[in-house]
C-alpha cells in the first residue's frame, strides 16, 4: 500500500465532505479569478490604445470642442503623418439604457488611421459613398439584430430630434480588445445636422494624429499644444494609450473595492478550508495513531495530512480557475459589451495557483502538526 | 418533546474553534454583502438628496443630462417670469479636467449659478469662508472636493480657461451631488465657457402641489422647446444606472460567496452530526422524536449562522461614513459620496446569514434525525 493510495482512501473516507470542500474552494477561487479578471480588464483597457497615435482634445475638458481650422496647422507639424477628427454624437437608440458609443468621423482619414477597423472593400466603398451611411461594429449589430442596408434612427441628446442613418458596413476588430461595439458615421452629416439646428459649425470633438514614428510623440504633442496655449481653445495632446488610461482613472476606487472583496474572499475560503481539514484530522486521530504504531514516522504522517489538503486545494483550483477560464476565455462572456476583450490572463492564473497552494499548505499545517505530535497512547484513548 | 435550547448553546461552546471558524466564514460573507449594499445605497442617497421635489428642472428638449443641454437667455427670461415660481436660477454647467491631490486628473464639475441659487437649493450652506460675490472672479467649492482635489483650499486659485478664480468658501448641500461641484457666478463664468447659453434652469414652485399645472403650462407654451422634470426625479433617474450596476455586483459577488459559505456550514454541521452519533442515539433512547432532533440541529445551525451574522454586521460598521468617489457617467464628472449602512441593510445581512444557516444545516440535521438509535450507540 503506497502513501498515495492512503491519501486517496482518506479523501474518499467522507466523500461528501471532500466534494463540498473542493466545491467551496472552487466557487471562492472562481469569484477571486473573476474579480481579478475584471480589474485587469479595466486596468489594461489603455493597452488597446496605440502609442503611434495622438489624441488632441480640448485642455479644458471633454465637453469643449476644438475649431476644425486647427487641422491644417497640426498637419504641418514635423512627424505628423496623417490627421483625422471625430465628434461625440451622444445618440440614443430607442431607450437611453441601450448605451453605446456613437460618433462622427472623417471617414477616409479615420479608416486609414485605424487599421484595427477591418472592413471588407465593398462595405468600405458603400460606407464612404453614402453621406448618411454608418459603419457599425459587429457586436453592436448582433446586439440589436441589425442588418446591413437597414435604416436606424438615433434620438439626439446633444443634437435634438430624430436622426436617420443607413447601415452601410460592418467592421470587425483587427486586434484583440479593440471595441466592436461602436457606431461611426460621416462628420459631414453631423455638420449638416448642426447647421440645420443653428448650432455652431466648424468644430470637432478631438483630433487623431498619426505619427511617422512613435518616438516623436512627446515632441509632436508639445509642439501642437504650444500653438494654442494662449488661445480661446487650448489643446491637450497625449498618446492614445494615455488618453484611454485617463478614462480608466474615472472608475475611481472601483479597483480598490474589487481588491478588498477579493481579499475577503480569500480569507473566508482559507478559514472554511482550514476548519474542514482540522475537523477531518481530528476525527482520524485513532487511525493516525494506528498508522504510527505500524511504524509510520511523525513526518510521514504529517506529510500525508498536508498532501491531502493540497490535493483538495488543487482540485478546488481546477474547478474555480477552470470555470472562470471556461466562462471568459472559451464562452467569451463580456457583460453585455461592457467589458470587451475580457479574459483570464496568465498573471491571474499564476496568482490563483499560488493562493490555492497557500490555502492547501496553511489549512493542512495545523492538523499536520497535531498529527505529528500525537502520542499513540493518548490518541487510541481519544474520542472525537 | 423539545430538546432544550441550552443544549445547542453548550454543544457550540464545546467546540469553540470549529464554531468560531464557521461563524467567521459566514461573517465575512455578511461583511461583503453589507459593504456593497452600503456602497450602492450611499451613491443612491447622495443622488436622491440632491434635488428637491419642490423644484422644477428645465433642460433642452431631447437632452438627457445637463452637459448635453442648452437653454438660451430668452427662454430663461420667459420661464423666470412664470407666476408658478418664486425663485429661479439659470445655470452654466461644465466638467473640467483638473488634477486630484494624488496628481491624476479627473473631471471636476463647475456650475455657474444665478443670485437666487441658495434660495432655490435650500440645503446650500457655506461652512467655511464666505459666498462668492457676483461679478467677481470668485468661486465656492463643495465639501466633497476638499481633500481630494488640488487648489481648492480657501485662498487658492482655480484656472478656468484664461482666467484665475479665487476660492473664497466651502459649502455643504445636504450630502448631495452638488457637494462635488464648484460654484461661481453664472454671468462671470459664461463667457469663460461655452458662450451665451445656459445648460439648465431650476425653479422653485410657489405651491409644491402645483407641479403638474406648471409643467402643462410650460409644455403648452409655443415659445419654449424644453423638457420639464421634478428636480428630485431627475437626479434619481441619473443615479439609476450606476446604482443598479452596484447592486448587481453586490448580489453577484455575495451569492457566489454564500454558496461557498453554505458548503462550509454543511461541512461543519455534518462533522458535528458525525461526531455526535452517540449523543444523538442517546437522545433518541431517552425518547426524543426524530422531529425534535431535526429541529434541534436546525436551531444549532441557525444559531451558528446568527453568531456569524452579528459578527459580520459588527465588523462592517466601521465602513459607515467612509467617503469614496466614482464617476457619474451621466455628467462624466467625478462625484464623491459616503458608504451608508442603514438598519434595513443590517437586517438584510442578518437574514442572509440565517438563510445560509438554514440551507447549510438542513441536510446534516435530517441525517441526524434519521439515524437509527441502535447503530448510533454501537459506534465508537
XYZ file of C-alpha atoms in Angstrom:
764
model
C 0.000 0.000 0.000
C 1.628 3.233 -1.122
C 1.223 6.570 0.537
C -0.729 7.887 -2.427
C -3.371 5.230 -2.027
C -3.598 6.100 1.656
C -4.180 9.762 0.788
C -6.737 8.687 -1.808
C -8.503 6.483 0.701
C -8.619 9.341 3.191
C -10.128 11.662 0.621
C -12.823 9.108 -0.125
C -13.480 8.447 3.532
C -16.001 11.244 3.769
C -16.578 11.758 0.105
C -19.392 14.253 0.532
C -17.306 16.473 2.753
C -14.344 16.273 0.388
C -16.519 17.212 -2.572
C -18.168 20.065 -0.676
C -14.788 21.410 0.390
C -13.497 21.221 -3.160
C -16.598 22.960 -4.481
C -16.440 25.583 -1.740
C -12.844 26.359 -2.643
C -13.830 26.209 -6.290
C -16.565 28.849 -6.112
C -14.388 31.111 -3.998
C -11.465 30.830 -6.414
C -13.882 31.358 -9.289
C -15.015 34.585 -7.677
C -11.451 35.654 -6.962
C -10.353 34.999 -10.533
C -13.424 36.804 -11.877
C -12.768 39.908 -9.777
C -9.110 39.955 -10.735
C -10.012 39.475 -14.377
C -12.475 42.369 -14.345
C -9.910 44.513 -12.580
C -7.222 43.638 -15.127
C -9.617 44.280 -17.980
C -10.274 47.770 -16.608
C -6.615 48.463 -15.950
C -5.410 47.271 -19.309
C -8.161 48.951 -21.319
C -5.499 51.507 -22.106
C -3.257 48.913 -23.714
C -5.647 48.845 -26.626
C -4.647 52.398 -27.376
C -1.811 52.899 -29.768
C 1.472 54.629 -28.960
C 1.773 55.872 -32.515
C -1.423 57.904 -32.495
C -2.003 61.125 -30.594
C -5.360 62.318 -29.404
C -5.627 66.096 -29.412
C -8.549 67.287 -27.324
C -9.503 70.449 -25.504
C -7.387 71.189 -22.471
C -10.447 72.458 -20.653
C -12.390 69.233 -20.610
C -14.208 66.688 -22.681
C -17.261 68.822 -23.389
C -15.323 71.569 -25.134
C -14.888 71.315 -28.912
C -11.905 72.463 -30.967
C -12.079 74.529 -34.165
C -11.882 72.499 -37.363
C -9.464 75.159 -38.544
C -6.703 73.607 -36.408
C -6.423 70.702 -38.852
C -4.091 72.195 -41.422
C -1.701 73.620 -38.859
C -1.471 70.328 -36.966
C -0.952 68.515 -40.261
C 2.107 70.677 -40.947
C 3.948 69.682 -37.746
C 7.055 67.566 -38.326
C 6.421 63.927 -37.532
C 2.713 64.069 -38.317
C 1.843 61.567 -40.992
C -1.882 61.944 -41.133
C -4.691 63.600 -39.252
C -8.348 62.800 -38.717
C -11.035 64.066 -36.401
C -14.225 62.971 -34.727
C -17.023 64.298 -32.552
C -19.163 62.667 -29.923
C -22.781 62.436 -31.064
C -24.481 61.049 -27.964
C -27.377 59.481 -29.868
C -29.729 57.093 -28.125
C -31.307 54.072 -29.796
C -34.890 53.539 -28.589
C -34.069 53.706 -24.894
C -31.336 55.623 -23.014
C -30.434 52.341 -21.349
C -29.166 50.991 -24.674
C -25.944 52.887 -24.264
C -23.279 52.554 -26.949
C -20.584 54.813 -28.340
C -21.611 56.707 -31.463
C -19.576 59.429 -33.062
C -18.993 61.266 -36.283
C -15.675 60.798 -38.073
C -13.989 61.988 -41.205
C -14.449 58.608 -42.913
C -11.481 58.203 -45.213
C -8.746 59.521 -42.971
C -10.239 57.753 -39.969
C -10.298 54.367 -41.649
C -6.736 54.729 -42.791
C -5.588 55.848 -39.332
C -7.322 52.904 -37.708
C -6.185 49.696 -39.382
C -7.866 47.937 -36.424
C -11.181 48.622 -38.160
C -11.362 45.665 -40.507
C -13.938 46.304 -43.233
C -14.492 44.435 -46.475
C -13.761 46.513 -49.618
C -17.452 46.506 -50.675
C -18.624 47.703 -47.247
C -15.913 50.314 -47.214
C -16.964 51.673 -50.599
C -20.633 51.664 -49.657
C -19.937 53.468 -46.393
C -17.738 56.114 -48.000
C -20.262 56.732 -50.761
C -23.289 57.349 -48.528
C -23.392 60.668 -46.721
C -25.856 59.293 -44.166
C -24.217 55.879 -44.004
C -22.976 54.275 -40.836
C -20.211 51.801 -40.074
C -21.135 49.589 -37.173
C -19.155 47.159 -35.019
C -20.110 43.510 -35.451
C -21.028 43.080 -31.807
C -23.364 46.070 -31.871
C -25.012 44.614 -34.995
C -25.633 41.366 -33.131
C -26.855 43.157 -30.028
C -29.726 44.852 -31.820
C -30.113 42.312 -34.625
C -29.324 44.946 -37.264
C -28.762 44.136 -40.933
C -26.599 45.915 -43.474
C -28.809 48.249 -45.504
C -31.180 48.809 -42.617
C -32.124 52.323 -41.573
C -31.786 53.072 -37.871
C -32.965 56.163 -36.070
C -30.978 57.653 -33.221
C -32.508 60.124 -30.816
C -30.163 63.059 -30.342
C -29.220 64.223 -26.880
C -26.796 66.932 -27.964
C -28.493 67.487 -31.332
C -32.216 67.242 -30.614
C -34.549 65.295 -32.817
C -34.539 62.000 -34.670
C -31.633 61.266 -36.971
C -31.715 58.538 -39.570
C -28.696 56.529 -40.636
C -28.345 53.690 -43.104
C -26.013 50.913 -42.073
C -23.593 50.524 -44.964
C -20.847 48.488 -43.414
C -19.770 46.271 -40.581
C -16.324 46.231 -39.043
C -14.530 43.653 -37.008
C -11.654 44.275 -34.650
C -8.291 43.570 -36.214
C -6.819 43.336 -32.752
C -7.972 41.641 -29.605
C -9.599 44.012 -27.159
C -10.458 46.649 -29.740
C -14.090 47.648 -29.276
C -16.539 46.052 -31.713
C -19.498 47.978 -30.339
C -19.104 51.431 -31.867
C -21.326 53.262 -34.334
C -19.452 55.571 -36.758
C -20.859 57.964 -39.322
C -19.790 60.870 -41.538
C -18.674 64.066 -39.845
C -20.117 65.943 -42.810
C -23.575 64.662 -41.878
C -23.093 65.856 -38.302
C -22.226 69.319 -39.578
C -25.381 69.361 -41.668
C -27.376 68.471 -38.592
C -25.671 71.217 -36.612
C -26.266 73.764 -39.372
C -29.957 72.862 -39.625
C -30.301 73.489 -35.909
C -28.424 76.748 -35.907
C -25.657 75.296 -33.768
C -22.097 76.456 -34.197
C -20.354 74.875 -37.133
C -16.754 74.070 -37.843
C -15.945 72.337 -34.585
C -14.682 68.855 -33.795
C -14.555 66.908 -30.558
C -10.983 65.716 -30.920
C -8.247 65.193 -33.482
C -6.482 61.906 -34.092
C -2.922 62.352 -35.244
C -0.951 59.520 -36.872
C 2.804 59.764 -36.251
C 5.572 58.774 -38.590
C 7.485 57.434 -35.593
C 6.041 56.698 -32.113
C 9.231 58.083 -30.564
C 8.275 61.549 -31.733
C 5.079 61.543 -29.666
C 6.207 63.798 -26.774
C 7.785 66.284 -29.149
C 4.823 66.499 -31.542
C 2.401 66.736 -28.608
C 4.200 69.663 -27.028
C 4.578 71.437 -30.373
C 0.840 71.203 -31.045
C -0.081 72.300 -27.517
C 2.296 75.272 -27.686
C 0.465 76.582 -30.795
C -2.790 77.019 -28.922
C -1.609 77.553 -25.374
C -2.893 81.111 -25.147
C -5.847 80.797 -27.473
C -9.502 80.570 -26.531
C -9.403 76.825 -27.207
C -6.165 75.407 -25.796
C -5.360 71.782 -26.589
C -4.052 68.813 -24.698
C -2.246 66.227 -26.811
C -1.443 62.792 -25.487
C -0.868 59.351 -26.892
C -3.987 57.323 -27.427
C -2.861 54.923 -24.747
C -2.502 57.703 -22.171
C -5.858 59.089 -23.266
C -7.581 55.747 -22.755
C -5.894 55.291 -19.414
C -7.274 58.617 -18.240
C -10.752 57.196 -18.823
C -9.849 54.166 -16.769
C -8.899 56.583 -13.988
C -12.516 57.714 -13.977
C -13.551 54.411 -12.455
C -12.192 55.890 -9.242
C -11.983 53.493 -6.375
C -13.601 50.538 -8.112
C -10.246 48.764 -8.317
C -9.718 49.193 -4.622
C -13.116 47.641 -3.900
C -12.517 44.671 -6.170
C -9.220 44.057 -4.416
C -10.787 44.399 -0.972
C -13.532 41.966 -1.854
C -11.015 39.549 -3.356
C -9.011 39.612 -0.134
C -12.123 38.993 1.968
C -12.995 36.055 -0.265
C -9.549 34.534 0.083
C -9.698 34.859 3.872
C -13.138 33.332 4.020
C -12.132 30.285 1.986
C -8.954 29.875 3.939
C -10.955 29.696 7.149
C -13.515 27.302 5.793
C -10.881 25.024 4.291
C -8.685 25.071 7.379
C -11.685 24.314 9.524
C -12.660 21.340 7.429
C -9.136 19.973 7.333
C -8.819 20.303 11.101
C -12.110 18.514 11.584
C -11.185 15.590 9.372
C -7.814 15.238 11.012
C -9.343 15.325 14.484
C -11.785 12.625 13.565
C -8.982 10.399 12.468
C -6.672 10.669 15.441
C -7.392 6.990 16.153
C -6.366 5.946 12.680
C -3.305 8.132 12.739
C -2.298 6.514 15.996
C -2.696 3.108 14.382
C -0.530 4.216 11.456
C 2.094 5.404 13.865
C 2.089 2.191 15.812
C 2.532 0.410 12.485
C 5.800 2.310 12.116
C 4.927 5.457 10.145
C 7.119 8.305 11.291
C 5.744 11.621 12.608
C 6.987 13.320 9.470
C 5.349 10.951 7.040
C 2.026 11.176 8.877
C 2.187 14.972 8.818
C 3.180 14.866 5.161
C 0.155 12.784 4.354
C -2.193 15.235 6.042
C -0.645 18.175 4.179
C -0.750 16.268 0.895
C -4.442 15.633 1.421
C -5.058 19.330 1.992
C -3.012 20.222 -1.073
C -4.918 17.768 -3.240
C -8.210 19.297 -2.113
C -6.912 22.825 -2.742
C -5.639 21.958 -6.203
C -8.894 20.249 -7.152
C -10.648 23.422 -5.944
C -8.310 25.439 -8.157
C -9.206 23.193 -11.081
C -12.909 23.883 -10.504
C -12.567 27.639 -9.866
C -9.915 28.626 -12.366
C -11.186 26.149 -14.930
C -14.705 27.501 -14.533
C -13.589 31.103 -14.887
C -11.467 30.301 -17.930
C -14.374 28.481 -19.469
C -16.681 31.453 -18.922
C -14.291 34.182 -20.102
C -11.807 32.576 -22.456
C -13.992 29.932 -24.092
C -17.539 31.320 -23.911
C -16.319 34.896 -24.377
C -18.585 36.443 -21.721
C -18.230 40.236 -21.888
C -21.023 41.574 -19.635
C -23.205 42.734 -22.490
C -20.361 44.590 -24.159
C -19.411 46.422 -21.009
C -16.045 44.654 -20.837
C -14.718 43.993 -24.311
C -11.705 41.738 -24.536
C -12.080 40.389 -21.021
C -10.102 37.202 -20.456
C -8.248 35.426 -17.699
C -4.625 36.446 -18.016
C -1.574 34.326 -17.188
C -0.757 36.540 -14.176
C -4.197 35.885 -12.725
C -3.846 32.154 -13.336
C -0.486 32.162 -11.581
C -1.831 34.235 -8.684
C -4.810 31.970 -8.128
C -2.481 28.940 -8.298
C -0.244 30.423 -5.622
C -3.257 31.200 -3.445
C -4.600 27.656 -3.827
C -1.243 26.172 -2.822
C -1.018 28.536 0.151
C -4.517 27.601 1.237
C -3.593 23.926 0.960
C -0.409 24.374 2.980
C -1.899 26.624 5.664
C -5.068 24.606 6.112
C -3.080 21.366 6.288
C -0.448 22.738 8.631
C -2.271 22.760 11.982
C -3.781 19.289 11.687
C -0.435 18.042 10.351
C 1.408 19.381 13.392
C -1.246 17.953 15.673
C -0.966 14.581 13.976
C 2.804 14.586 14.177
C 2.757 15.460 17.866
C 0.125 12.911 18.648
C 1.139 10.298 21.167
C -0.114 6.886 20.267
C -1.346 6.056 23.767
C -3.372 9.282 24.045
C -4.780 9.004 20.593
C -6.077 5.500 20.969
C -7.920 6.708 24.005
C -9.168 9.898 22.264
C -12.814 10.263 21.354
C -13.504 12.921 18.756
C -40.950 16.875 23.426
C -38.436 19.535 22.524
C -34.724 19.349 23.158
C -33.803 22.296 25.404
C -32.209 25.257 23.680
C -29.335 25.370 26.164
C -28.185 22.015 24.795
C -27.432 23.685 21.457
C -25.610 26.558 23.075
C -23.494 24.181 25.140
C -22.627 21.984 22.195
C -21.439 25.061 20.274
C -19.367 26.233 23.205
C -17.825 22.768 23.435
C -16.122 23.235 20.081
C -15.071 26.872 20.189
C -12.537 26.688 17.360
C -14.848 24.991 14.869
C -17.778 27.189 15.827
C -15.716 30.337 15.505
C -14.165 29.382 12.173
C -17.540 28.666 10.602
C -19.057 31.790 12.122
C -16.207 33.943 10.807
C -16.611 32.415 7.365
C -20.261 33.467 7.405
C -19.336 36.817 8.948
C -17.022 37.652 6.036
C -19.798 36.953 3.570
C -22.074 39.240 5.580
C -19.405 41.979 5.694
C -19.067 41.882 1.919
C -22.827 41.876 1.459
C -23.429 44.775 3.856
C -20.451 46.717 2.498
C -21.547 46.516 -1.097
C -25.158 47.368 -0.353
C -23.930 50.315 1.726
C -21.921 51.489 -1.265
C -24.894 51.281 -3.630
C -27.102 52.909 -1.027
C -24.622 55.708 -0.355
C -24.425 56.565 -4.027
C -28.180 56.441 -4.455
C -28.960 58.554 -1.424
C -26.351 61.141 -2.404
C -28.029 61.471 -5.776
C -31.559 61.426 -4.416
C -30.854 64.005 -1.742
C -29.530 66.268 -4.497
C -32.798 67.514 -5.860
C -35.836 68.898 -4.124
C -39.329 67.723 -5.110
C -40.433 71.359 -4.833
C -38.103 72.363 -7.628
C -38.611 72.116 -11.346
C -35.645 71.404 -13.578
C -35.638 72.564 -17.180
C -33.431 71.015 -19.875
C -33.442 71.445 -23.611
C -35.733 69.004 -25.366
C -34.007 65.661 -26.049
C -31.100 66.293 -23.702
C -30.610 63.534 -21.158
C -28.112 65.359 -18.950
C -27.032 68.872 -18.160
C -23.826 68.689 -20.187
C -25.715 67.989 -23.416
C -28.366 70.618 -22.788
C -28.579 74.258 -23.803
C -31.057 76.993 -22.902
C -30.865 80.487 -24.338
C -31.316 83.691 -22.382
C -34.708 84.434 -23.849
C -36.118 81.082 -22.736
C -34.654 81.622 -19.279
C -36.290 85.057 -19.043
C -39.678 83.749 -20.143
C -39.510 80.963 -17.575
C -38.392 83.206 -14.723
C -41.443 85.368 -15.326
C -43.901 82.468 -14.927
C -46.239 83.074 -11.970
C -45.908 79.463 -10.733
C -42.436 80.014 -9.333
C -40.856 82.084 -6.589
C -37.095 81.837 -7.122
C -35.095 80.567 -10.048
C -31.523 80.035 -11.150
C -30.239 79.572 -14.674
C -27.042 77.525 -14.534
C -23.964 77.168 -16.672
C -22.536 73.671 -16.209
C -19.301 72.179 -17.473
C -16.875 69.468 -16.422
C -13.216 70.438 -16.462
C -10.148 68.271 -16.362
C -8.398 69.028 -13.069
C -5.713 67.287 -11.008
C -6.546 65.276 -7.897
C -4.277 65.617 -4.870
C -2.505 62.438 -5.966
C -1.700 64.008 -9.338
C -4.062 62.017 -11.557
C -6.625 64.018 -13.492
C -10.353 63.799 -13.157
C -13.384 65.663 -14.406
C -14.440 68.332 -11.979
C -17.971 69.718 -12.389
C -18.193 73.522 -12.355
C -21.542 75.294 -12.075
C -22.288 78.938 -12.613
C -25.446 79.875 -10.756
C -27.816 82.809 -10.532
C -28.045 85.077 -7.467
C -31.084 83.221 -6.108
C -29.477 79.761 -6.253
C -29.133 79.407 -2.429
C -32.858 80.142 -2.115
C -33.736 77.574 -4.783
C -31.489 74.901 -3.271
C -32.259 75.348 0.380
C -29.695 72.826 1.640
C -26.881 75.020 0.356
C -24.869 76.363 3.260
C -21.418 77.983 3.464
C -19.455 76.090 6.125
C -16.184 77.966 5.863
C -15.161 81.284 4.356
C -17.852 83.274 2.556
C -20.060 83.244 -0.526
C -18.635 84.444 -3.851
C -19.576 87.942 -4.932
C -21.425 88.251 -8.232
C -19.342 89.824 -10.969
C -16.029 88.894 -9.370
C -13.702 86.041 -10.285
C -14.538 84.069 -7.152
C -15.885 80.584 -6.536
C -17.006 78.409 -3.633
C -16.056 74.734 -3.509
C -18.230 71.807 -2.412
C -17.104 69.940 0.676
C -16.802 66.681 -1.272
C -13.921 68.065 -3.336
C -11.913 69.364 -0.374
C -9.087 66.997 0.463
C -9.392 65.237 -2.908
C -8.542 67.883 -5.484
C -5.694 70.347 -5.876
C -6.159 74.117 -5.442
C -9.491 74.003 -3.624
C -8.458 75.410 -0.248
C -9.692 78.892 0.620
C -7.355 81.438 -0.936
C -6.220 79.049 -3.701
C -6.764 79.927 -7.319
C -8.504 77.685 -9.866
C -7.807 78.367 -13.515
C -10.768 78.151 -15.884
C -9.965 78.944 -19.481
C -7.799 82.046 -19.457
C -8.868 83.310 -16.076
C -7.989 82.607 -12.437
C -10.808 82.257 -9.925
C -10.145 82.631 -6.198
C -11.651 80.072 -3.845
C -13.416 82.098 -1.129
C -15.511 79.466 0.664
C -16.515 75.849 1.152
C -20.125 74.696 1.114
C -22.384 71.827 2.039
C -25.548 70.817 0.218
C -27.246 68.150 2.285
C -24.768 65.442 1.268
C -25.877 65.511 -2.360
C -24.088 65.654 -5.689
C -23.794 69.453 -5.530
C -21.137 68.948 -2.859
C -18.831 67.569 -5.564
C -19.105 70.781 -7.582
C -17.505 74.202 -7.753
C -19.985 77.075 -7.814
C -19.463 80.546 -9.165
C -21.469 83.369 -10.677
C -23.161 82.300 -13.924
C -22.653 85.656 -15.629
C -18.930 85.663 -14.822
C -18.370 82.044 -15.843
C -20.489 82.081 -19.002
C -18.011 83.930 -21.235
C -15.186 81.724 -19.937
C -17.005 78.583 -21.038
C -19.438 77.932 -23.815
C -20.733 81.359 -24.657
C -24.174 82.879 -24.073
C -26.105 79.746 -23.252
C -27.227 78.132 -20.007
C -27.275 74.371 -19.530
C -30.236 74.123 -17.193
C -32.674 76.140 -15.208
C -34.084 75.317 -11.793
C -37.207 76.993 -10.457
C -38.819 76.821 -7.044
C -42.545 76.138 -7.102
C -44.638 78.694 -5.230
C -47.010 75.873 -4.370
C -45.273 72.465 -4.230
C -48.549 70.778 -5.202
C -48.842 72.626 -8.472
C -46.074 70.795 -10.370
C -48.447 69.301 -12.963
C -50.087 72.663 -13.677
C -46.726 74.350 -14.113
C -45.440 71.537 -16.314
C -48.521 71.696 -18.531
C -48.206 75.460 -18.821
C -44.529 75.326 -19.831
C -45.016 72.491 -22.282
C -48.005 74.237 -23.779
C -46.069 77.450 -24.436
C -45.095 77.504 -28.140
C -42.068 79.719 -27.451
C -40.381 77.044 -25.341
C -38.598 73.922 -26.607
C -37.813 72.420 -23.243
C -38.492 69.433 -21.070
C -39.762 69.785 -17.527
C -38.852 67.499 -14.654
C -39.065 67.481 -10.922
C -35.503 68.130 -9.776
C -35.561 65.196 -7.356
C -36.793 62.820 -10.061
C -34.129 63.995 -12.482
C -31.328 63.114 -10.070
C -32.983 59.839 -9.125
C -33.128 58.910 -12.821
C -29.497 59.860 -13.281
C -28.425 57.589 -10.464
C -30.491 54.660 -11.660
C -27.998 53.003 -13.971
C -24.994 53.144 -11.695
C -26.855 52.103 -8.569
C -28.334 49.174 -10.468
C -24.859 48.122 -11.551
C -23.575 48.420 -7.988
C -26.482 46.396 -6.656
C -25.987 43.774 -9.346
C -22.311 43.403 -8.389
C -23.300 43.174 -4.712
C -25.750 40.373 -5.375
C -23.498 38.545 -7.834
C -20.463 38.571 -5.575
C -22.269 37.712 -2.367
C -24.353 34.953 -3.875
C -21.241 33.202 -5.130
C -19.534 33.737 -1.794
C -22.571 32.466 0.073
C -22.506 29.214 -1.892
C -19.002 28.682 -0.573
C -20.086 29.599 2.943
C -23.064 27.219 2.765
C -20.716 24.394 1.763
C -18.635 25.279 4.777
C -21.683 25.290 7.035
C -22.804 21.905 5.715
C -19.356 20.508 6.423
C -19.283 21.878 9.949
C -22.751 20.618 10.790
C -22.052 17.314 9.114
C -18.958 16.815 11.199
C -20.901 17.709 14.323
C -23.582 15.205 13.493
C -20.988 12.551 12.700
C -19.032 13.087 15.877
C -22.150 13.151 17.976
C -23.601 9.858 16.780
C -23.695 8.501 20.286
C -25.182 11.639 21.722
C -27.973 11.598 19.162
C -28.633 7.931 19.783
C -28.787 8.671 23.468
C -31.280 11.456 22.881
C -33.383 9.059 20.851
C -33.219 6.381 23.502
C -34.341 8.937 26.028
C -37.458 9.374 23.912
C -36.832 12.449 21.783
C -38.616 12.130 18.427
C -36.776 12.474 15.106
C -38.626 15.780 14.584
C -37.169 17.155 17.785
C -33.683 16.071 16.778
C -34.144 17.687 13.354
C -35.346 20.980 14.773
C -32.668 20.963 17.442
C -29.902 20.630 14.866
C -31.548 23.233 12.670
C -31.663 25.595 15.632
C -27.994 24.957 16.188
C -27.157 25.713 12.565
C -29.226 28.902 12.622
C -27.643 29.926 15.898
C -24.206 29.399 14.376
C -25.161 31.469 11.357
C -26.653 34.152 13.567
C -23.406 34.455 15.501
C -21.668 34.860 12.134
C -24.269 37.388 11.015
C -23.962 39.537 14.123
C -20.184 39.352 13.914
C -20.335 40.367 10.252
C -22.615 43.316 10.977
C -20.320 44.498 13.763
C -17.258 44.152 11.558
C -18.898 46.122 8.761
C -19.987 49.078 10.916
C -16.663 50.972 10.711
C -17.030 51.447 6.945
C -20.145 53.558 7.507
C -19.408 57.135 6.522
C -16.145 56.465 4.684
C -16.081 58.757 1.682
C -15.234 57.495 -1.733
C -15.729 58.617 -5.284
C -16.807 57.404 -8.650
C -17.626 58.907 -11.988
C -21.202 59.816 -12.531
C -21.456 58.610 -16.120
C -24.312 60.969 -16.929
C -22.181 64.052 -16.408
C -18.693 62.495 -16.659
C -17.975 64.468 -13.527
C -16.409 62.886 -10.510
C -18.761 62.552 -7.584
C -17.914 61.784 -4.001
C -20.247 60.024 -1.624
C -20.117 58.038 1.596
C -20.890 54.417 2.459
C -24.261 54.384 4.175
C -25.274 51.463 6.344
C -28.920 51.537 7.350
C -30.754 49.300 9.844
C -32.513 47.680 6.884
C -29.210 46.697 5.314
C -28.015 45.197 8.605
C -31.275 43.264 8.911
C -30.845 42.013 5.356
C -27.345 40.874 6.285
C -28.655 39.000 9.318
C -31.463 37.468 7.297
C -28.947 36.404 4.706
C -26.828 34.738 7.402
C -29.845 32.888 8.792
C -30.690 31.709 5.296
C -27.180 30.319 4.913
C -27.640 28.541 8.245
C -30.946 27.033 7.183
C -29.655 25.866 3.804
C -26.375 24.606 5.237
C -27.936 22.945 8.274
C -30.849 21.140 6.724
C -29.178 18.072 5.192
C -26.978 17.280 8.203
C -29.909 17.829 10.570
C -32.072 15.484 8.556
C -29.357 12.901 8.599
C -29.116 13.201 12.355
C -32.855 12.771 12.791
C -32.915 9.654 10.619
C -30.118 7.920 12.393
C -31.096 4.593 13.898
C -30.519 4.631 17.639
C -29.030 1.147 17.909
C -26.466 1.840 15.190
C -25.516 5.105 16.785
C -24.944 3.566 20.178
C -22.755 0.852 18.711
C -20.409 3.385 17.062
C -17.077 4.188 18.593
